[in-house]
PDB file of C-alpha atoms in Angstrom:
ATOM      1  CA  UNK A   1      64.194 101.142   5.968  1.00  0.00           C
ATOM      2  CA  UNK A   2      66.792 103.876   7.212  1.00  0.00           C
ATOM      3  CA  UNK A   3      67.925 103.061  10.802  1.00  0.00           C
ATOM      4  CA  UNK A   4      69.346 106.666  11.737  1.00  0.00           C
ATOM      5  CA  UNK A   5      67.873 109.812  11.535  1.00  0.00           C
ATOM      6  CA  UNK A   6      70.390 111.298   9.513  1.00  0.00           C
ATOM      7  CA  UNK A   7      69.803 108.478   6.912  1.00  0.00           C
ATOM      8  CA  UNK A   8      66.129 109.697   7.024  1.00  0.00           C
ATOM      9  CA  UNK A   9      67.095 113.365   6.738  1.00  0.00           C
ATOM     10  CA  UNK A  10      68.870 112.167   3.617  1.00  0.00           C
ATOM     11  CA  UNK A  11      65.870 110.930   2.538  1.00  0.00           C
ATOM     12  CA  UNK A  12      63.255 114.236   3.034  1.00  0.00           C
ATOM     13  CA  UNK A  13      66.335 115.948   1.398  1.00  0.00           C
ATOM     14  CA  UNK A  14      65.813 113.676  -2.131  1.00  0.00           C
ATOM     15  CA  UNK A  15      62.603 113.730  -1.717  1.00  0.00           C
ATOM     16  CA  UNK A  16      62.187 110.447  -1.134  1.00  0.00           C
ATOM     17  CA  UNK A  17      60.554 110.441   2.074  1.00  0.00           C
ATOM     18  CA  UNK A  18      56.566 110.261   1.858  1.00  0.00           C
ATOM     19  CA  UNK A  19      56.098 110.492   5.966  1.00  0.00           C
ATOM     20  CA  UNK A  20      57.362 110.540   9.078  1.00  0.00           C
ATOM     21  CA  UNK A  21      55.538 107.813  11.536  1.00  0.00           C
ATOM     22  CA  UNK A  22      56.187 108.524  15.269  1.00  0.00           C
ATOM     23  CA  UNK A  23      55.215 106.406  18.321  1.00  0.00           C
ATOM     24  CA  UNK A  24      55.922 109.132  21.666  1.00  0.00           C
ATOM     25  CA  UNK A  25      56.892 107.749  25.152  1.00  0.00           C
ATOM     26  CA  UNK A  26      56.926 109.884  28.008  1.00  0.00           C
ATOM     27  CA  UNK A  27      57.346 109.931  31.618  1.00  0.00           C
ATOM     28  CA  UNK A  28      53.999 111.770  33.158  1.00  0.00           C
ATOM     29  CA  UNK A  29      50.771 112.543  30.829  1.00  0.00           C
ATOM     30  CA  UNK A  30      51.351 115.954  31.393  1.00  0.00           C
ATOM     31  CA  UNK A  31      54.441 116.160  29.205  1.00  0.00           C
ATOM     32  CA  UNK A  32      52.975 113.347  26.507  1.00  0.00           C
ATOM     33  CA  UNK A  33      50.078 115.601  25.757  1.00  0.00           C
ATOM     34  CA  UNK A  34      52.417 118.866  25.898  1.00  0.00           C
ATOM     35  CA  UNK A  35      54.989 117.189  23.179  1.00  0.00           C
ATOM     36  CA  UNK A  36      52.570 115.808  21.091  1.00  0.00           C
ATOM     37  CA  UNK A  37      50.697 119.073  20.922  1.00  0.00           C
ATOM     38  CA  UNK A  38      54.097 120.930  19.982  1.00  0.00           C
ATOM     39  CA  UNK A  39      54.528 118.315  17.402  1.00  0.00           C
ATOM     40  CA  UNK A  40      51.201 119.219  15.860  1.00  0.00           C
ATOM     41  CA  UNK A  41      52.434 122.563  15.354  1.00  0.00           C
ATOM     42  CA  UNK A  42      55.289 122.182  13.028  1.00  0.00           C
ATOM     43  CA  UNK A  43      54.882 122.852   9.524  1.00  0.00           C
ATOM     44  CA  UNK A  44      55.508 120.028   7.242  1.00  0.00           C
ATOM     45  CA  UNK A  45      52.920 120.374   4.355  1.00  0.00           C
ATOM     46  CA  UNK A  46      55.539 117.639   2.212  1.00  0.00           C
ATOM     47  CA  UNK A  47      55.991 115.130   4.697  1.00  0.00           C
ATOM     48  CA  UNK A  48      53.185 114.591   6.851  1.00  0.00           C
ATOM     49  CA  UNK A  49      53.665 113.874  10.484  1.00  0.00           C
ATOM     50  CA  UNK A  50      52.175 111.224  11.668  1.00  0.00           C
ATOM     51  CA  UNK A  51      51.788 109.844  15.782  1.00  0.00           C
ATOM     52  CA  UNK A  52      51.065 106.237  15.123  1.00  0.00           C
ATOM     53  CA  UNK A  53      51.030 105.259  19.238  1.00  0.00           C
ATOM     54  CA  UNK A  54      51.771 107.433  22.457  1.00  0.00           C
ATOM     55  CA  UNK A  55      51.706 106.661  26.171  1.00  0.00           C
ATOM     56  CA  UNK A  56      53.025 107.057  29.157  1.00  0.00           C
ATOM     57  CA  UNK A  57      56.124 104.206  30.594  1.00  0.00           C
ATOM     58  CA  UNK A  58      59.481 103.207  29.765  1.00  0.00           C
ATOM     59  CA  UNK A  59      59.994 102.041  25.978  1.00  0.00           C
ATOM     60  CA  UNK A  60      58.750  98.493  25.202  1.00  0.00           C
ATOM     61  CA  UNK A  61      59.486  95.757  22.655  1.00  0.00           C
ATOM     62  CA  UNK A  62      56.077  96.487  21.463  1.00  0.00           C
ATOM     63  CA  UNK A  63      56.578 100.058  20.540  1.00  0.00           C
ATOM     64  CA  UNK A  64      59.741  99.013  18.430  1.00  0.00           C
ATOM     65  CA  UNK A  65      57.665  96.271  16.840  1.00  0.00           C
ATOM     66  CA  UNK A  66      54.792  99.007  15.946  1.00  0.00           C
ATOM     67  CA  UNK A  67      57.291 101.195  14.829  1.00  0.00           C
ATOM     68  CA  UNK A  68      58.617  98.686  12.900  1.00  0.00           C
ATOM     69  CA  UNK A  69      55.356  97.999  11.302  1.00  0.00           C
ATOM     70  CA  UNK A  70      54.312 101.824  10.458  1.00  0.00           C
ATOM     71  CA  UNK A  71      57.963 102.073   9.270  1.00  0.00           C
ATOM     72  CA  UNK A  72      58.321 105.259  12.315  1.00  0.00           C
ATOM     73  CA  UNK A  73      60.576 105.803  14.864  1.00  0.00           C
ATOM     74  CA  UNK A  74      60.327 105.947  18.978  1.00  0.00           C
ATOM     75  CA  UNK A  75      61.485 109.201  20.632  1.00  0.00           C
ATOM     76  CA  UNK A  76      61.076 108.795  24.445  1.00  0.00           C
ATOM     77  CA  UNK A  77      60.840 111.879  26.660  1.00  0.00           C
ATOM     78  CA  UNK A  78      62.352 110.893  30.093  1.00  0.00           C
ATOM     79  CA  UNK A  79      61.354 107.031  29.134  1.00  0.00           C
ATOM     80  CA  UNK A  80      63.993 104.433  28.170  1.00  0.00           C
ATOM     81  CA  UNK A  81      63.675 101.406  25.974  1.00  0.00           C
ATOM     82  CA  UNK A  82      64.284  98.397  28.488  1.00  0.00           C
ATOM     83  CA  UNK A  83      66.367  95.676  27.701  1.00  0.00           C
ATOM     84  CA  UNK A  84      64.074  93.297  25.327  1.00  0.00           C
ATOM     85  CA  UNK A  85      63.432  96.800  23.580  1.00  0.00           C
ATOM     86  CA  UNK A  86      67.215  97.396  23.014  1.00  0.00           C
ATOM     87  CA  UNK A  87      67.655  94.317  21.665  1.00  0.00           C
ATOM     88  CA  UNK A  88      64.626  93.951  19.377  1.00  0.00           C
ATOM     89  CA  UNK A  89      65.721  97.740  18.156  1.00  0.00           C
ATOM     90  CA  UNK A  90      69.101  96.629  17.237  1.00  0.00           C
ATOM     91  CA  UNK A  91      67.512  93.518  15.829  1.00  0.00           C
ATOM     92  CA  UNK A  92      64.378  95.175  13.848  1.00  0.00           C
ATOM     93  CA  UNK A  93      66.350  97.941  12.821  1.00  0.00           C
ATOM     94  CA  UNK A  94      64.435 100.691  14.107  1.00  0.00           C
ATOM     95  CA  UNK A  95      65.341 104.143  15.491  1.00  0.00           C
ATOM     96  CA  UNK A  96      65.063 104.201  19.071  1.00  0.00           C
ATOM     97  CA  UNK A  97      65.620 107.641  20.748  1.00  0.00           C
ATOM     98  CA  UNK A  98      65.263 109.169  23.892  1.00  0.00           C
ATOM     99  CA  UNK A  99      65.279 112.252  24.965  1.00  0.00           C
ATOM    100  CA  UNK A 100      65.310 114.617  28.677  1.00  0.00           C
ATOM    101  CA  UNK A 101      64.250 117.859  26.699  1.00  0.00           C
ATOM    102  CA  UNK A 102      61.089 118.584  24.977  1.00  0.00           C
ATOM    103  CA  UNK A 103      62.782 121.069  22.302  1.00  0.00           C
ATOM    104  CA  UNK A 104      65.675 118.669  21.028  1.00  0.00           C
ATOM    105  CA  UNK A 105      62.290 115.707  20.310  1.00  0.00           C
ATOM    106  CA  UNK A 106      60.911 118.996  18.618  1.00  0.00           C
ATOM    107  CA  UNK A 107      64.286 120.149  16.999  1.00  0.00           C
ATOM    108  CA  UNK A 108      65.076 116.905  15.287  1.00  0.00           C
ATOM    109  CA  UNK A 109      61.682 116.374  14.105  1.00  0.00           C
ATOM    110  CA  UNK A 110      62.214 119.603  12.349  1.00  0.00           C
ATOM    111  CA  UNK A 111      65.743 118.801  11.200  1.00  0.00           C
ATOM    112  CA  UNK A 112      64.594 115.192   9.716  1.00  0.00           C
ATOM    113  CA  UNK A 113      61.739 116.449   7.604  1.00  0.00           C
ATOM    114  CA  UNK A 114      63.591 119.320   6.606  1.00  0.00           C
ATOM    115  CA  UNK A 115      67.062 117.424   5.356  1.00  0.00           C
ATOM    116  CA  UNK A 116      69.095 119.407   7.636  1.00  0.00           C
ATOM    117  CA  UNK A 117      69.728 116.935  10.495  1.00  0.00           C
ATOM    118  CA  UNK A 118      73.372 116.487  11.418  1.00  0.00           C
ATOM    119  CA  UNK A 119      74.195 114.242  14.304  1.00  0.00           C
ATOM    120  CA  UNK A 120      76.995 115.091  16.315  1.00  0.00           C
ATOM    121  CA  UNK A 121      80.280 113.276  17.479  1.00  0.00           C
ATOM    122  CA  UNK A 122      81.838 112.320  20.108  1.00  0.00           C
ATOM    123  CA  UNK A 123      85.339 110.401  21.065  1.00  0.00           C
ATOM    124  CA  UNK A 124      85.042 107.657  22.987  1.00  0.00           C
ATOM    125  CA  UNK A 125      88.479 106.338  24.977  1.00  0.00           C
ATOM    126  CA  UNK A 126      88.833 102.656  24.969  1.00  0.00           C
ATOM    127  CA  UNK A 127      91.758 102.308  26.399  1.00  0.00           C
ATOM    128  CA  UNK A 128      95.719 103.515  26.858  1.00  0.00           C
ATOM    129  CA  UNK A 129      98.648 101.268  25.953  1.00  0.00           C
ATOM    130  CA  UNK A 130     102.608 102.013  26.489  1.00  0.00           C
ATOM    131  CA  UNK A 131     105.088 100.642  24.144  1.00  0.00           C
ATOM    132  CA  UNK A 132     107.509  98.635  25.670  1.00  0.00           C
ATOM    133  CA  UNK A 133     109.736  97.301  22.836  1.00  0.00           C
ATOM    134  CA  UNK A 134     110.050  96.625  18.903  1.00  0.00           C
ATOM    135  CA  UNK A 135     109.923  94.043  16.754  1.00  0.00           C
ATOM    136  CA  UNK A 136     110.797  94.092  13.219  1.00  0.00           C
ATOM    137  CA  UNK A 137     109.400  91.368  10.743  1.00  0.00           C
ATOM    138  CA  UNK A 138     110.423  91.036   7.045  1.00  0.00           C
ATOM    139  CA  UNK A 139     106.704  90.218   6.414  1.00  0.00           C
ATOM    140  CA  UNK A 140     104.657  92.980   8.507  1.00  0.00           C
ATOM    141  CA  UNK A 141     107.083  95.427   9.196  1.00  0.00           C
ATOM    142  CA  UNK A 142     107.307  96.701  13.035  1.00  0.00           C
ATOM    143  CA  UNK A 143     105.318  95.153  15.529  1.00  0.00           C
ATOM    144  CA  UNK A 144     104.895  97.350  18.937  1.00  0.00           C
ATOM    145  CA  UNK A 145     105.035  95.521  21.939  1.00  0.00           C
ATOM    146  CA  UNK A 146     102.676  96.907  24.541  1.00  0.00           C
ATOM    147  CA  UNK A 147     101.345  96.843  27.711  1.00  0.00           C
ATOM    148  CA  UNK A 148      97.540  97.709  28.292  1.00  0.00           C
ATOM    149  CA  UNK A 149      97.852 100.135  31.091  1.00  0.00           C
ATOM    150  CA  UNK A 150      94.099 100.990  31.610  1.00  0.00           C
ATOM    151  CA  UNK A 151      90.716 100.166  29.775  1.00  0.00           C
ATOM    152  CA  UNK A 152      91.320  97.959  26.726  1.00  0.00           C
ATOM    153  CA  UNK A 153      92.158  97.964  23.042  1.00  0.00           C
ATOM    154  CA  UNK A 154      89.956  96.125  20.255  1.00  0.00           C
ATOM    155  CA  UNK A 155      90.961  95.781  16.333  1.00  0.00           C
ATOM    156  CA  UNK A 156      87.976  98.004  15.271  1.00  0.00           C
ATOM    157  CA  UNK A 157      89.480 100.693  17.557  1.00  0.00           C
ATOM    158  CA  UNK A 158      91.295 104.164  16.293  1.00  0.00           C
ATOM    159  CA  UNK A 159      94.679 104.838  17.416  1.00  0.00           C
ATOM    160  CA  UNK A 160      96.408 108.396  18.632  1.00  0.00           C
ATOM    161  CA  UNK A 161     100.477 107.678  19.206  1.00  0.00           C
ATOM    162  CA  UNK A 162     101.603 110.365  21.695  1.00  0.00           C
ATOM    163  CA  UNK A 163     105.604 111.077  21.954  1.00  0.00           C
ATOM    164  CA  UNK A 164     106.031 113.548  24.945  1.00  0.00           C
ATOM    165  CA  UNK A 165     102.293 114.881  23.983  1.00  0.00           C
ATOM    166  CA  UNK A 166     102.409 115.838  20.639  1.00  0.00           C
ATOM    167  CA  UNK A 167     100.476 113.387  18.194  1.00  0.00           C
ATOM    168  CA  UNK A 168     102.613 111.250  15.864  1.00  0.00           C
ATOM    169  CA  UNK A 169     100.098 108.866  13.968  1.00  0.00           C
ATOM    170  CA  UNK A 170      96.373 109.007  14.336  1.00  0.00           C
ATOM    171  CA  UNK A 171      94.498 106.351  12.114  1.00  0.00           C
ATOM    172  CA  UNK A 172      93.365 102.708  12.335  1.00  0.00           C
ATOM    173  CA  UNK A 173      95.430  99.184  13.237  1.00  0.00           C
ATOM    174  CA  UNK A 174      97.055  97.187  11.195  1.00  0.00           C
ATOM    175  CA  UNK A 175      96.644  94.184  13.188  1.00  0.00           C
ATOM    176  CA  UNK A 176      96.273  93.138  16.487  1.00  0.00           C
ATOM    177  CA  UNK A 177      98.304  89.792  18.247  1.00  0.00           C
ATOM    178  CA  UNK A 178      98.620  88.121  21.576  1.00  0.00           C
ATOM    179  CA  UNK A 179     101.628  85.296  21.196  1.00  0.00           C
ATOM    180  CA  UNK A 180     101.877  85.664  17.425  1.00  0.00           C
ATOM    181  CA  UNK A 181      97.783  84.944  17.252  1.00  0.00           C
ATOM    182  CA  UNK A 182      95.377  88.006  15.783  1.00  0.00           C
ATOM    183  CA  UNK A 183      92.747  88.413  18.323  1.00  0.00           C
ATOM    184  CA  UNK A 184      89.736  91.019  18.746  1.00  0.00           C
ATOM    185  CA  UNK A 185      90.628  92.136  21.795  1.00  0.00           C
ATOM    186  CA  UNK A 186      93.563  92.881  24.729  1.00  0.00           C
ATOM    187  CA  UNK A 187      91.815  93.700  28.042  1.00  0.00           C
ATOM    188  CA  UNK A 188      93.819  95.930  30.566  1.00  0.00           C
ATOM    189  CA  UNK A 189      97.397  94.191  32.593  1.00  0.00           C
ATOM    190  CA  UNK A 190      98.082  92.141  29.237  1.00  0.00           C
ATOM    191  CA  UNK A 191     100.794  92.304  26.651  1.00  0.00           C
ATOM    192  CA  UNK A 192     100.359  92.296  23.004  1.00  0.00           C
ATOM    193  CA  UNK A 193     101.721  93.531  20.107  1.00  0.00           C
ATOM    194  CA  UNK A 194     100.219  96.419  17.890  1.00  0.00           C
ATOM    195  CA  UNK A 195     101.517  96.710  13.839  1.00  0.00           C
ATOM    196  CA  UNK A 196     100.474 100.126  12.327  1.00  0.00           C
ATOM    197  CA  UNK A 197     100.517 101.590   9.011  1.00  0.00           C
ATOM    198  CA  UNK A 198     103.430 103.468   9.794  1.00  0.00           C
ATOM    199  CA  UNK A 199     107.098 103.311  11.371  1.00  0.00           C
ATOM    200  CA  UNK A 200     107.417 106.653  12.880  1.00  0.00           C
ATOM    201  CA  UNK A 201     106.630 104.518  16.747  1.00  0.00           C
ATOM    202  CA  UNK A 202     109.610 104.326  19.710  1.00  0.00           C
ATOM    203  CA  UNK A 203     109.425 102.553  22.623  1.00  0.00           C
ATOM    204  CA  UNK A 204     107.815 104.707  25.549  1.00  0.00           C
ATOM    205  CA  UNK A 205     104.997 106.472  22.831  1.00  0.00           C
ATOM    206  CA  UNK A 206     101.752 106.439  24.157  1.00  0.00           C
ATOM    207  CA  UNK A 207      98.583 104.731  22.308  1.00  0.00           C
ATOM    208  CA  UNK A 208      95.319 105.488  22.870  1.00  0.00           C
ATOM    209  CA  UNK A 209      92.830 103.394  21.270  1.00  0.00           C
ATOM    210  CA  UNK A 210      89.476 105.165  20.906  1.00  0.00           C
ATOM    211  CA  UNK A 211      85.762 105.206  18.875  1.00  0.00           C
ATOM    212  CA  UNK A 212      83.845 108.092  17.316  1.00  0.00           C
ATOM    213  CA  UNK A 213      80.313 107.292  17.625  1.00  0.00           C
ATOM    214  CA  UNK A 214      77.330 109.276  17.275  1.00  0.00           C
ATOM    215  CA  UNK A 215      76.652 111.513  20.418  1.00  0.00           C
ATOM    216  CA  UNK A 216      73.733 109.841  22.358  1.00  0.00           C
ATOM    217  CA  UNK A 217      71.038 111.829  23.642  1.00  0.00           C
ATOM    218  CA  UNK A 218      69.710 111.432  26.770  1.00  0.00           C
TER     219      UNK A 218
END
C-alpha cells in the first residue's frame, strides 16, 4: 500500500491505480457536506472516487483503521488525528492529512488521480554548532570539535558549514562522537566532535544541522 500521496500519484500515473478510497473529517456539517459535494464534481472517469466514511470530529484511530481496510486515505478539514490516531497512522501505514482549506483537499485529489501531485519542501533547522578546535586522526581524518550553541544535532541530520556567511560544505555527517563514543544525538550546551566528508572546516565555521521534510499542511 503507498503511504504518501505522491507514491499514489505515481501510481494513477502507471496506471496502476484502480481507485481512490477517501474517509472525510470535518469540523461543522456545513463544510463536510460542502467538500464532499465538490469532491463529487471532479472528473475522474479512470479512477473512481470513492467516500468510504465521513463525519464530523477530530480524526480517530478508527478512521485510520477503515482507511486501512478500504486501502483510502483520511483528509481532515479543520479536524486533526488525535494522538492514538497518529500513532496507529504511522503504525498502519496510512495517509493521514489534514487540511484548513477546502480547495487544497480538492486540489490534491485532483493532482493524485491525475499523476501530477508534487509535494513540496521545506528546511527544517535542528540545531547550530561552532567549531571550537581540530583533531586529526590517521584513521578518520579531521574530527571538529564543537559546541552545540542552540537546538541540537542528530546523525541523520544535513549539515551547512558557514565561514563568515558564505557556504563551504553542505551534505550529510560522517559520524557523530561524544568522548570517542558514536551517539545519535548531542542536545544543546554539550561538546562533541563532528567528522565530515571533507577537510575544507577551520575552527570558528558555523554548522547548522538541518532536515528537508515534506511541507505539512495544515
Amino acid at each position: 500500500m503507498a503511504v504518501s500521496l505522491e507514491a499514489l500519484s505515481s501510481q494513477a500515473e502507471e496506471g496502476s491505480l484502480r481507485e481512490l478510497n477517501l474517509i472525510i473529517k470535518a469540523d461543522v456539517n456545513g463544510s463536510l457536506e460542502a467538500i464532499k459535494s465538490s469532491i463529487e464534481k471532479i472528473e475522474s472517469q479512470d479512477i473512481p472516487i470513492k467516500i468510504i466514511h465521513s463525519s464530523t470530529g477530530n480524526i480517530t484511530e478508527n478512521d485510520v483503521m477503515l482507511a486501512k481496510a478500504s486501502k483510502g486515505i483520511v483528509f481532515g478539514f479543520n479536524s486533526e488525528a488525535n494522538t492514538e490516531a497518529k500513532k496507529c497512522a504511522e503504525a498502519e501505514k496510512v495517509i493521514v492529512k489534514s487540511y484548513s482549506i477546502i480547495y487544497e483537499i480538492l486540489d490534491n485529489i485532483e493532482r493524485v488521480i491525475k499523476g501530477l501531485y508534487k509535494p513540496e519542501f521545506e528546511e527544517i533547522e535542528f540545531g547550530q554548532l561552532e567549531i571550537r578546535q581540530l583533531f586529526k586522526f590517521s584513521k578518520v581524518g579531521v574530527i571538529a570539535g564543537c559546541h552545540v550553541s542552540t537546538g541540537k544535532i542528530d546523525r541523520n541530520c544535513s549539515i551547512r558549514v558557514l565561514r563568515n556567511g558564505n557556504e563551504e560544505y553542505n551534505g550529510e555527517l560522517t559520524s557523530l562522537k561524544r568522548f570517542k563514543e558514536d551517539v545519535k544525538e548531542v542536545a544543546q550546551g554539550f561538546e562533541c566532535g563532528v567528522v565530515l566528508p571533507t577537510n575544507n572546516i577551520k575552527e570558528g565555521d558555523l554548522i547548522v544541522a538541518y532536515k528537508v521534510q515534506e511541507k505539512k499542511v495544515i
